[in-house]
Amino acid sequence: MLSIGIVGLPNVGKSTLFNALTQSKQADAQNYPFCTIEPNVGIVSVPDERPQKLSDASSSKKVIPTAIEFVDIAGLVKGASDGEGLGNKFLSHIREVDAIAHVVRAFEGGDVTHVENRVDPKDDADIINLELVMADWQTVSKRLEQTKKLAKGPKAKEVEKDIVLLERISAHLQAGKPARTLSYTEDEQALVRGLCLLTAKPIMYVINVAEGSDIAASTLTIESGVPHVYVCAKLEAEFVGLEGAELQEYMAEFGLTQTGLDKMIQAGYQLLDLVTYFTSGEQETRAWTVTKHTTAPLAAGVIHTDFVKGFIKADVANWEDFVAHGGWNGVKEKGKMQLVGKEYIVADGDVMYFHVSS
């Protein structure tokens, strides 16, 4: 399951946004720093019309959409990389998520205390990013020191490349740049993954704008080449409990075609290169998430690890064809189903039936 950590300075709207995304009041959203200490975790079904349509075609007994986990992490302050505020806890929690949603405040409001006593989204982002960079630099420095010790022993030749890479990352971080902006070879990527660097994680910026702002026209940019999602957390909270036509009508009043949840999930899938495939039959229709370029056996392994070795072949149909022709029998009759082998790359919207050996 994809997990997205919601981070930012205290009082930028993280907990309000979390509550709106998860349609709950789980996170304490108060007007003082560090009202969130332990992270709040909420699991949300990914909005997607396809599972229900596939279920109707298969007359499934149940529908299981794919889900996403949001983690509301305590606010960060200057010096967090040295343990200031709740820094150490913050950093340990953020290491556990797949991607980061970095919330910055772009709304004025004297009744909501800003920890820096001003509203400057770019500066807010710079504070957080610098703390993450410094935390990563400490991690890399420790690993570099350990690796250099190995260079004096029998493993000297084995660690030469590691030392060169670690020194390159260290210099990059010391210059205040995140690890994700460096390029790495496939071999180097394995080492970088092992370091669990905070600034190597995929990131999106969530710009929390004032109520009444033209969200669709928002253009504030924090970092080029990174997805930016513009929301009004206060407005998103008002959407909680609304569904269908009522929600669409309310959103239309504000010129919105997507909720913040829709936009953040879309950005998350983009960041992590994810696609969704489906299984559909009489018992259930279910959505599954895999990375792009995943082969059929590995996609089957998401259902059960034994399916990877036992994979023989798979029936595949496009979801729209599956719905239009009434399920598996229909796509077979119309020639809209293909039989694929181990080299097949799963595409978004594939409906699949795996043949595996027991």
PDB file of C-alpha atoms in Angstrom, residues 102-106 120-126 129 180 203-209 215-231:
ATOM      1  CA  HIS A 102       5.174  18.856   1.902  1.00  0.00           C
ATOM      2  CA  VAL A 103       2.480  21.310   3.021  1.00  0.00           C
ATOM      3  CA  VAL A 104       3.274  25.025   2.908  1.00  0.00           C
ATOM      4  CA  ARG A 105       1.038  27.845   4.043  1.00  0.00           C
ATOM      5  CA  ALA A 106      -0.031  30.457   1.526  1.00  0.00           C
ATOM      6  CA  ASP A 120       6.241  32.972   3.211  1.00  0.00           C
ATOM      7  CA  PRO A 121       5.637  29.588   1.498  1.00  0.00           C
ATOM      8  CA  LYS A 122       9.042  29.458  -0.196  1.00  0.00           C
ATOM      9  CA  ASP A 123      10.876  30.190   3.043  1.00  0.00           C
ATOM     10  CA  ASP A 124       8.750  27.607   4.891  1.00  0.00           C
ATOM     11  CA  ALA A 125       9.757  24.994   2.340  1.00  0.00           C
ATOM     12  CA  ASP A 126      13.414  26.008   2.537  1.00  0.00           C
ATOM     13  CA  ASN A 129      14.225  21.039   3.099  1.00  0.00           C
ATOM     14  CA  ARG A 180      16.978  13.245  -5.334  1.00  0.00           C
ATOM     15  CA  ILE A 203       8.050  14.678  -2.973  1.00  0.00           C
ATOM     16  CA  MET A 204       5.062  16.815  -3.871  1.00  0.00           C
ATOM     17  CA  TYR A 205       4.322  20.318  -2.585  1.00  0.00           C
ATOM     18  CA  VAL A 206       0.831  20.950  -1.268  1.00  0.00           C
ATOM     19  CA  ILE A 207       0.107  24.681  -1.333  1.00  0.00           C
ATOM     20  CA  ASN A 208      -2.549  25.475   1.287  1.00  0.00           C
ATOM     21  CA  VAL A 209      -4.271  28.600  -0.048  1.00  0.00           C
ATOM     22  CA  ILE A 215      -7.429  27.452  -6.605  1.00  0.00           C
ATOM     23  CA  ALA A 216      -7.543  26.449 -10.280  1.00  0.00           C
ATOM     24  CA  ALA A 217      -5.493  29.528 -11.185  1.00  0.00           C
ATOM     25  CA  SER A 218      -2.836  29.082  -8.470  1.00  0.00           C
ATOM     26  CA  THR A 219       0.695  29.078  -9.872  1.00  0.00           C
ATOM     27  CA  LEU A 220       3.003  29.470  -6.860  1.00  0.00           C
ATOM     28  CA  THR A 221       6.050  27.250  -7.482  1.00  0.00           C
ATOM     29  CA  ILE A 222       8.397  26.057  -4.753  1.00  0.00           C
ATOM     30  CA  GLU A 223      10.697  23.722  -6.720  1.00  0.00           C
ATOM     31  CA  SER A 224      10.750  23.101 -10.453  1.00  0.00           C
ATOM     32  CA  GLY A 225      10.272  19.558 -11.706  1.00  0.00           C
ATOM     33  CA  VAL A 226       8.216  18.556  -8.641  1.00  0.00           C
ATOM     34  CA  PRO A 227       4.400  18.125  -8.605  1.00  0.00           C
ATOM     35  CA  HIS A 228       2.493  20.991  -6.942  1.00  0.00           C
ATOM     36  CA  VAL A 229      -1.020  20.436  -5.589  1.00  0.00           C
ATOM     37  CA  TYR A 230      -3.098  23.498  -4.719  1.00  0.00           C
ATOM     38  CA  VAL A 231      -5.764  23.064  -2.050  1.00  0.00           C
TER      39      VAL A 231
END
